[in-house]
Coordinates of C-alpha atoms and ligand atoms in Angstrom, one line a residue:
M1 CA 0.0 0.0 0.0
A2 CA 1.2 3.5 -0.9
T3 CA 1.9 6.1 1.7
T4 CA 2.1 9.9 1.3
H5 CA 4.6 10.1 4.2
T6 CA 7.5 12.4 3.4
H7 CA 10.5 14.1 4.9
I8 CA 12.5 17.3 4.5
G9 CA 16.0 16.8 6.0
N10 CA 15.4 15.2 9.4
Y11 CA 11.8 16.3 9.7
E12 CA 9.3 13.5 9.1
F13 CA 5.7 14.1 8.1
K14 CA 2.9 11.5 8.1
S15 CA 1.6 13.2 4.9
C16 CA 3.1 15.4 2.2
F17 CA 0.1 17.7 2.4
M18 CA -0.1 20.9 4.5
N19 CA -1.8 24.3 4.3
A20 CA -0.3 27.2 2.3
A21 CA 0.6 30.2 4.5
G22 CA -2.4 32.5 4.7
V23 CA -5.1 29.8 4.8
Y24 CA -6.3 28.2 8.1
C25 CA -3.4 29.6 10.0
Y26 CA -4.3 33.0 11.5
D27 CA -4.7 31.8 15.1
R28 CA -4.6 28.7 17.4
S29 CA -8.2 27.8 16.6
E30 CA -7.5 27.6 12.8
L31 CA -4.2 25.9 13.3
E32 CA -5.7 23.3 15.6
K33 CA -8.1 22.4 12.8
V34 CA -5.2 21.7 10.5
I35 CA -3.4 19.7 13.3
N36 CA -6.5 17.6 13.8
S37 CA -6.9 16.9 10.0
E38 CA -5.1 14.5 7.8
A39 CA -2.5 17.1 6.9
G40 CA 1.2 16.3 7.7
T41 CA 1.9 19.6 9.3
F42 CA 1.0 23.3 9.2
V43 CA 2.6 26.6 8.5
T44 CA 1.5 29.7 10.4
K45 CA 0.3 33.0 8.8
T46 CA 3.3 35.0 7.9
A47 CA 4.2 36.8 11.1
T48 CA 5.6 40.3 11.4
L49 CA 7.1 41.9 14.5
N50 CA 3.8 43.5 15.6
K51 CA 0.2 42.5 15.2
R52 CA -1.3 43.9 11.9
E53 CA -5.0 44.4 10.9
G54 CA -4.2 44.1 7.2
N55 CA -5.9 45.8 4.3
P56 CA -9.6 47.0 4.2
L57 CA -12.4 44.5 3.5
P58 CA -13.4 42.8 1.3
R59 CA -10.0 41.5 0.6
Y60 CA -10.5 37.8 -0.4
Y61 CA -12.8 36.5 -3.2
D62 CA -13.4 33.0 -4.6
T63 CA -14.2 32.4 -8.3
E64 CA -15.0 29.2 -10.2
L65 CA -11.3 28.8 -11.2
G66 CA -9.6 30.1 -8.1
S67 CA -9.3 33.1 -5.9
I68 CA -8.0 36.7 -5.5
N69 CA -6.7 38.2 -2.3
S70 CA -5.1 41.3 -1.0
M71 CA -5.0 40.5 2.7
G72 CA -2.1 42.9 3.6
L73 CA -0.4 40.6 6.1
P74 CA -3.0 40.6 8.9
N75 CA -1.4 38.6 11.7
L76 CA -1.1 38.3 15.5
G77 CA 2.6 39.2 15.6
I78 CA 5.7 36.9 16.0
D79 CA 5.4 36.3 19.7
Y80 CA 1.9 34.7 19.4
Y81 CA 3.0 32.2 16.8
L82 CA 6.4 31.4 18.4
E83 CA 4.8 30.9 21.8
Y84 CA 2.2 28.5 20.3
L85 CA 4.9 26.5 18.4
I86 CA 7.1 26.1 21.4
E87 CA 4.0 24.9 23.4
L88 CA 3.4 22.3 20.6
Q89 CA 7.0 21.1 20.9
E90 CA 6.2 20.1 24.5
T91 CA 2.7 18.6 23.9
M92 CA 3.4 17.0 20.5
P93 CA 7.2 16.3 20.5
E94 CA 6.8 13.7 17.7
R95 CA 5.5 16.3 15.2
S96 CA 7.1 19.4 13.6
F97 CA 5.4 22.6 12.4
F98 CA 6.5 25.5 10.2
L99 CA 6.8 29.2 11.2
S100 CA 6.3 31.7 8.4
L101 CA 7.6 35.2 8.8
V102 CA 8.9 38.4 7.2
G103 CA 9.6 41.9 8.4
M104 CA 8.1 45.1 7.0
S105 CA 11.7 46.1 6.3
P106 CA 15.1 44.2 6.2
E107 CA 15.8 45.5 9.7
E108 CA 12.6 44.1 11.0
T109 CA 13.3 40.7 9.3
H110 CA 16.6 40.6 11.1
I111 CA 14.9 41.3 14.4
L112 CA 12.4 38.5 13.8
L113 CA 15.0 36.0 12.8
K114 CA 17.2 36.9 15.8
K115 CA 14.3 36.3 18.1
V116 CA 13.7 32.9 16.5
Q117 CA 17.4 32.1 16.6
E118 CA 17.5 32.9 20.3
S119 CA 14.2 31.0 21.1
S120 CA 13.9 27.3 21.8
F121 CA 11.9 26.7 18.6
K122 CA 13.3 23.8 16.7
G123 CA 11.0 23.6 13.6
P124 CA 11.6 24.8 10.0
I125 CA 11.1 28.5 9.2
E126 CA 9.6 29.8 5.9
L127 CA 10.9 33.3 5.1
N128 CA 8.2 35.0 2.9
L129 CA 10.0 36.7 0.1
S130 CA 6.9 37.2 -2.0
C131 CA 4.0 39.1 -0.4
P132 CA 2.4 40.9 -3.3
N133 CA -0.1 42.9 -1.3
L134 CA 1.7 45.6 0.6
P135 CA 1.1 49.0 -1.1
G136 CA 4.4 50.6 -2.1
K137 CA 6.5 47.4 -1.3
P138 CA 7.7 45.2 -4.1
Q139 CA 7.8 41.4 -3.8
I140 CA 11.3 41.0 -2.4
A141 CA 12.3 38.0 -4.5
Y142 CA 11.7 39.9 -7.8
D143 CA 14.6 42.2 -6.8
F144 CA 17.6 39.8 -7.1
E145 CA 20.2 42.3 -5.7
T146 CA 18.1 43.0 -2.5
T147 CA 17.4 39.2 -2.1
E148 CA 21.1 38.3 -2.3
I149 CA 22.1 41.0 0.2
L150 CA 19.3 40.0 2.6
L151 CA 20.2 36.3 2.5
S152 CA 23.9 37.0 3.0
E153 CA 23.1 39.1 6.0
I154 CA 20.7 36.5 7.4
F155 CA 23.0 33.5 7.1
E156 CA 25.8 35.4 9.0
Y157 CA 23.9 34.7 12.2
F158 CA 20.9 32.4 11.4
K159 CA 21.7 28.7 12.0
K160 CA 18.2 27.1 12.1
P161 CA 16.6 25.5 9.1
L162 CA 15.4 28.3 6.9
G163 CA 13.5 28.1 3.6
A164 CA 12.2 30.8 1.3
K165 CA 8.7 31.3 -0.2
L166 CA 9.1 32.4 -3.7
P167 CA 6.9 34.3 -6.2
P168 CA 6.4 32.7 -9.6
Y169 CA 9.0 33.6 -12.2
F170 CA 8.1 33.7 -15.9
D171 CA 11.4 33.8 -17.8
I172 CA 14.1 31.2 -18.2
V173 CA 16.8 33.7 -17.5
H174 CA 15.1 34.7 -14.2
F175 CA 15.1 31.0 -13.2
D176 CA 18.8 30.8 -13.9
Q177 CA 19.6 34.1 -12.1
A178 CA 17.4 33.3 -9.1
A179 CA 18.8 29.7 -8.7
K180 CA 22.3 31.0 -8.9
I181 CA 21.7 33.2 -5.9
F182 CA 19.8 30.6 -3.9
N183 CA 22.6 28.1 -4.5
K184 CA 25.0 30.4 -2.6
F185 CA 23.2 29.8 0.7
P186 CA 22.4 26.9 3.0
L187 CA 18.7 27.1 2.3
F188 CA 16.7 24.3 3.7
F189 CA 14.0 24.5 1.1
V190 CA 12.3 26.8 -1.4
N191 CA 8.6 26.9 -1.7
C192 CA 7.3 27.5 -5.3
V193 CA 5.0 29.4 -5.7
N194 CA 3.2 32.2 -3.9
S195 CA 0.2 33.7 -5.7
I196 CA 0.6 35.3 -9.1
G197 CA 0.7 38.9 -7.9
N198 CA -1.5 41.7 -9.0
G199 CA -4.2 40.1 -11.0
L200 CA -7.7 41.7 -11.5
I201 CA -11.0 40.0 -11.2
I202 CA -14.2 41.8 -12.2
K203 CA -17.9 41.0 -11.5
D204 CA -20.8 43.1 -12.8
E205 CA -18.5 46.0 -13.9
Y206 CA -17.0 46.1 -10.3
T207 CA -13.7 45.0 -8.8
V208 CA -14.4 42.2 -6.3
I209 CA -11.9 43.3 -3.6
K210 CA -11.3 46.7 -2.0
P211 CA -7.5 47.2 -1.6
K212 CA -5.3 48.4 -4.4
N213 CA -8.1 49.2 -6.8
G214 CA -9.0 45.6 -6.9
F215 CA -5.6 44.2 -7.7
G216 CA -4.6 41.0 -5.8
G217 CA -2.8 37.7 -5.7
I218 CA -4.3 35.0 -7.9
G219 CA -4.5 31.4 -6.6
G220 CA -6.2 28.2 -7.5
E221 CA -6.7 26.4 -10.9
Y222 CA -5.5 29.5 -12.8
I223 CA -1.9 29.0 -11.5
K224 CA -1.1 25.3 -11.7
P225 CA 0.9 25.4 -14.9
T226 CA 3.0 28.3 -13.6
A227 CA 3.5 26.6 -10.3
L228 CA 4.6 23.3 -11.9
A229 CA 7.0 25.1 -14.1
N230 CA 8.6 26.9 -11.2
V231 CA 8.8 23.7 -9.1
H232 CA 10.5 21.9 -12.0
A233 CA 12.7 24.8 -13.0
F234 CA 14.1 25.0 -9.5
Y235 CA 14.3 21.3 -9.1
Q236 CA 16.6 21.2 -12.1
R237 CA 18.7 24.1 -11.0
L238 CA 19.1 24.0 -7.2
N239 CA 21.7 22.0 -5.1
S240 CA 20.1 18.7 -4.2
S241 CA 20.3 19.8 -0.5
I242 CA 17.6 22.4 -1.1
R243 CA 14.3 20.6 -1.0
I244 CA 11.3 21.9 -2.8
I245 CA 7.8 22.6 -1.5
G246 CA 5.2 22.7 -4.3
T247 CA 2.3 25.1 -4.0
G248 CA -0.2 26.3 -6.5
G249 CA -3.4 24.9 -8.1
V250 CA -3.6 21.8 -6.0
L251 CA -7.3 20.7 -5.9
N252 CA -6.9 16.9 -6.1
G253 CA -4.5 14.0 -5.9
K254 CA -3.5 14.3 -9.5
D255 CA -2.4 17.9 -9.0
A256 CA -0.2 16.8 -6.1
F257 CA 1.1 13.9 -8.1
E258 CA 2.2 16.4 -10.8
H259 CA 3.9 18.7 -8.3
I260 CA 5.9 15.7 -6.9
L261 CA 6.8 14.5 -10.4
C262 CA 8.2 18.0 -10.9
G263 CA 10.4 17.6 -7.8
A264 CA 8.3 18.7 -4.8
S265 CA 8.9 16.9 -1.4
M266 CA 5.8 18.5 0.2
V267 CA 2.7 20.0 -1.3
Q268 CA 0.8 23.0 0.1
V269 CA -2.9 23.8 -0.5
G270 CA -4.2 27.3 -0.4
T271 CA -7.3 28.2 -2.4
A272 CA -8.8 24.7 -2.3
L273 CA -8.3 24.5 1.4
Q274 CA -10.0 27.9 1.9
K275 CA -13.0 26.6 -0.2
E276 CA -13.3 23.1 1.2
G277 CA -11.9 23.3 4.7
P278 CA -9.4 21.0 6.4
E279 CA -11.4 17.8 5.6
I280 CA -9.8 18.3 2.1
F281 CA -6.6 16.6 3.4
K282 CA -8.3 13.3 3.8
R283 CA -9.5 13.4 0.2
L284 CA -6.1 14.5 -1.1
N285 CA -4.3 11.7 0.7
E286 CA -6.7 9.1 -0.6
E287 CA -6.6 10.4 -4.2
L288 CA -2.8 10.6 -4.2
E289 CA -2.5 7.1 -2.6
S290 CA -4.9 5.7 -5.2
I291 CA -2.8 7.1 -8.1
M292 CA 0.4 5.7 -6.5
N293 CA -1.2 2.3 -6.0
E294 CA -2.3 2.2 -9.6
K295 CA 1.2 3.0 -10.8
G296 CA 2.9 0.7 -8.2
Y297 CA 4.7 3.6 -6.4
K298 CA 5.0 2.9 -2.6
T299 CA 6.5 6.2 -1.5
I300 CA 6.9 9.7 -2.9
E301 CA 10.6 9.1 -3.4
D302 CA 9.7 6.5 -6.1
F303 CA 8.5 9.2 -8.5
R304 CA 9.7 12.5 -7.1
G305 CA 11.4 14.6 -9.8
K306 CA 11.0 11.9 -12.4
L307 CA 9.0 13.9 -14.9
K308 CA 9.5 12.4 -18.4
M309 CA 10.3 14.5 -21.4
I310 CA 8.6 13.5 -24.8
Ligands
DHB1 C1 -0.2 38.2 2.0 C2 -0.3 37.6 0.8 C3 0.7 36.8 0.3 O1 0.7 36.2 -0.9 C4 1.9 36.6 1.1 O2 2.9 35.9 0.6 C5 2.0 37.2 2.3 C6 0.9 38.0 2.8 C7 -1.2 39.0 2.5 O3 -1.8 39.8 1.8 O4 -1.5 38.9 3.7

């Protein structure tokens, strides 16, 4: 019988599925629902130093093919998430959970990471280099120079397992340039991809969300081809020590199978989790296991990265 069990470095997960940051991860009550589902782990809402209310409502909208959001980093502040994660280390020592964070400036990012470095938190950390929804602030990882400087400053003092959440790239030269930078650092993983930034969805002549004149990050079915291309492009280019988390357009077991074929070791679910709730993880595990059983694959490692070229 097939299993969706996976690992990243020494961290073991009973399933390769988890939430994508931003969905079911704002507070303890939402995170507990993911813990108690068939997901392998969770990642918190991206934490900043201080609590933030985020952008004006409405700021999230579901469509037939996906979603648009401009949340603006509403979160309860780093201390809230760190305290909860450290508590879980005591109560569920056999499991590991991810902390997502980014500062509102490089200085704030360093303050956050130094806090994490000095804490007793032992889990993996996802540095969000790709929030598209902060008015006046570009997605960090689209600026290669800033990204390289930030990572080189971080790895001078940060010794815990740190990965980066990346925006989608759309050009082969950008894949080459980005991978060359990420390969200079001891990154634990990269997560491809965040939402496709600054799309526009219209209903009855109106924008559907309030912030930024209706512009927001696009997720769901719209983005799977872009997500798969990014997972595979980085799988082909990155040092094998940098694991890949695949995110984008995962609605069913086949979508996850494709992310893993492209090289993903874990698979995150955003829009579909928002629409369906944490019960989705049971269905996703069953659907992926059934595809694996049909093909005679026992573990994810049997087909991870083995995309065939015609
Ligand atoms: C938000 C959206 C993102 O895609 C992200 O990476 C971080 C934050 C947000 O608007 O809250």
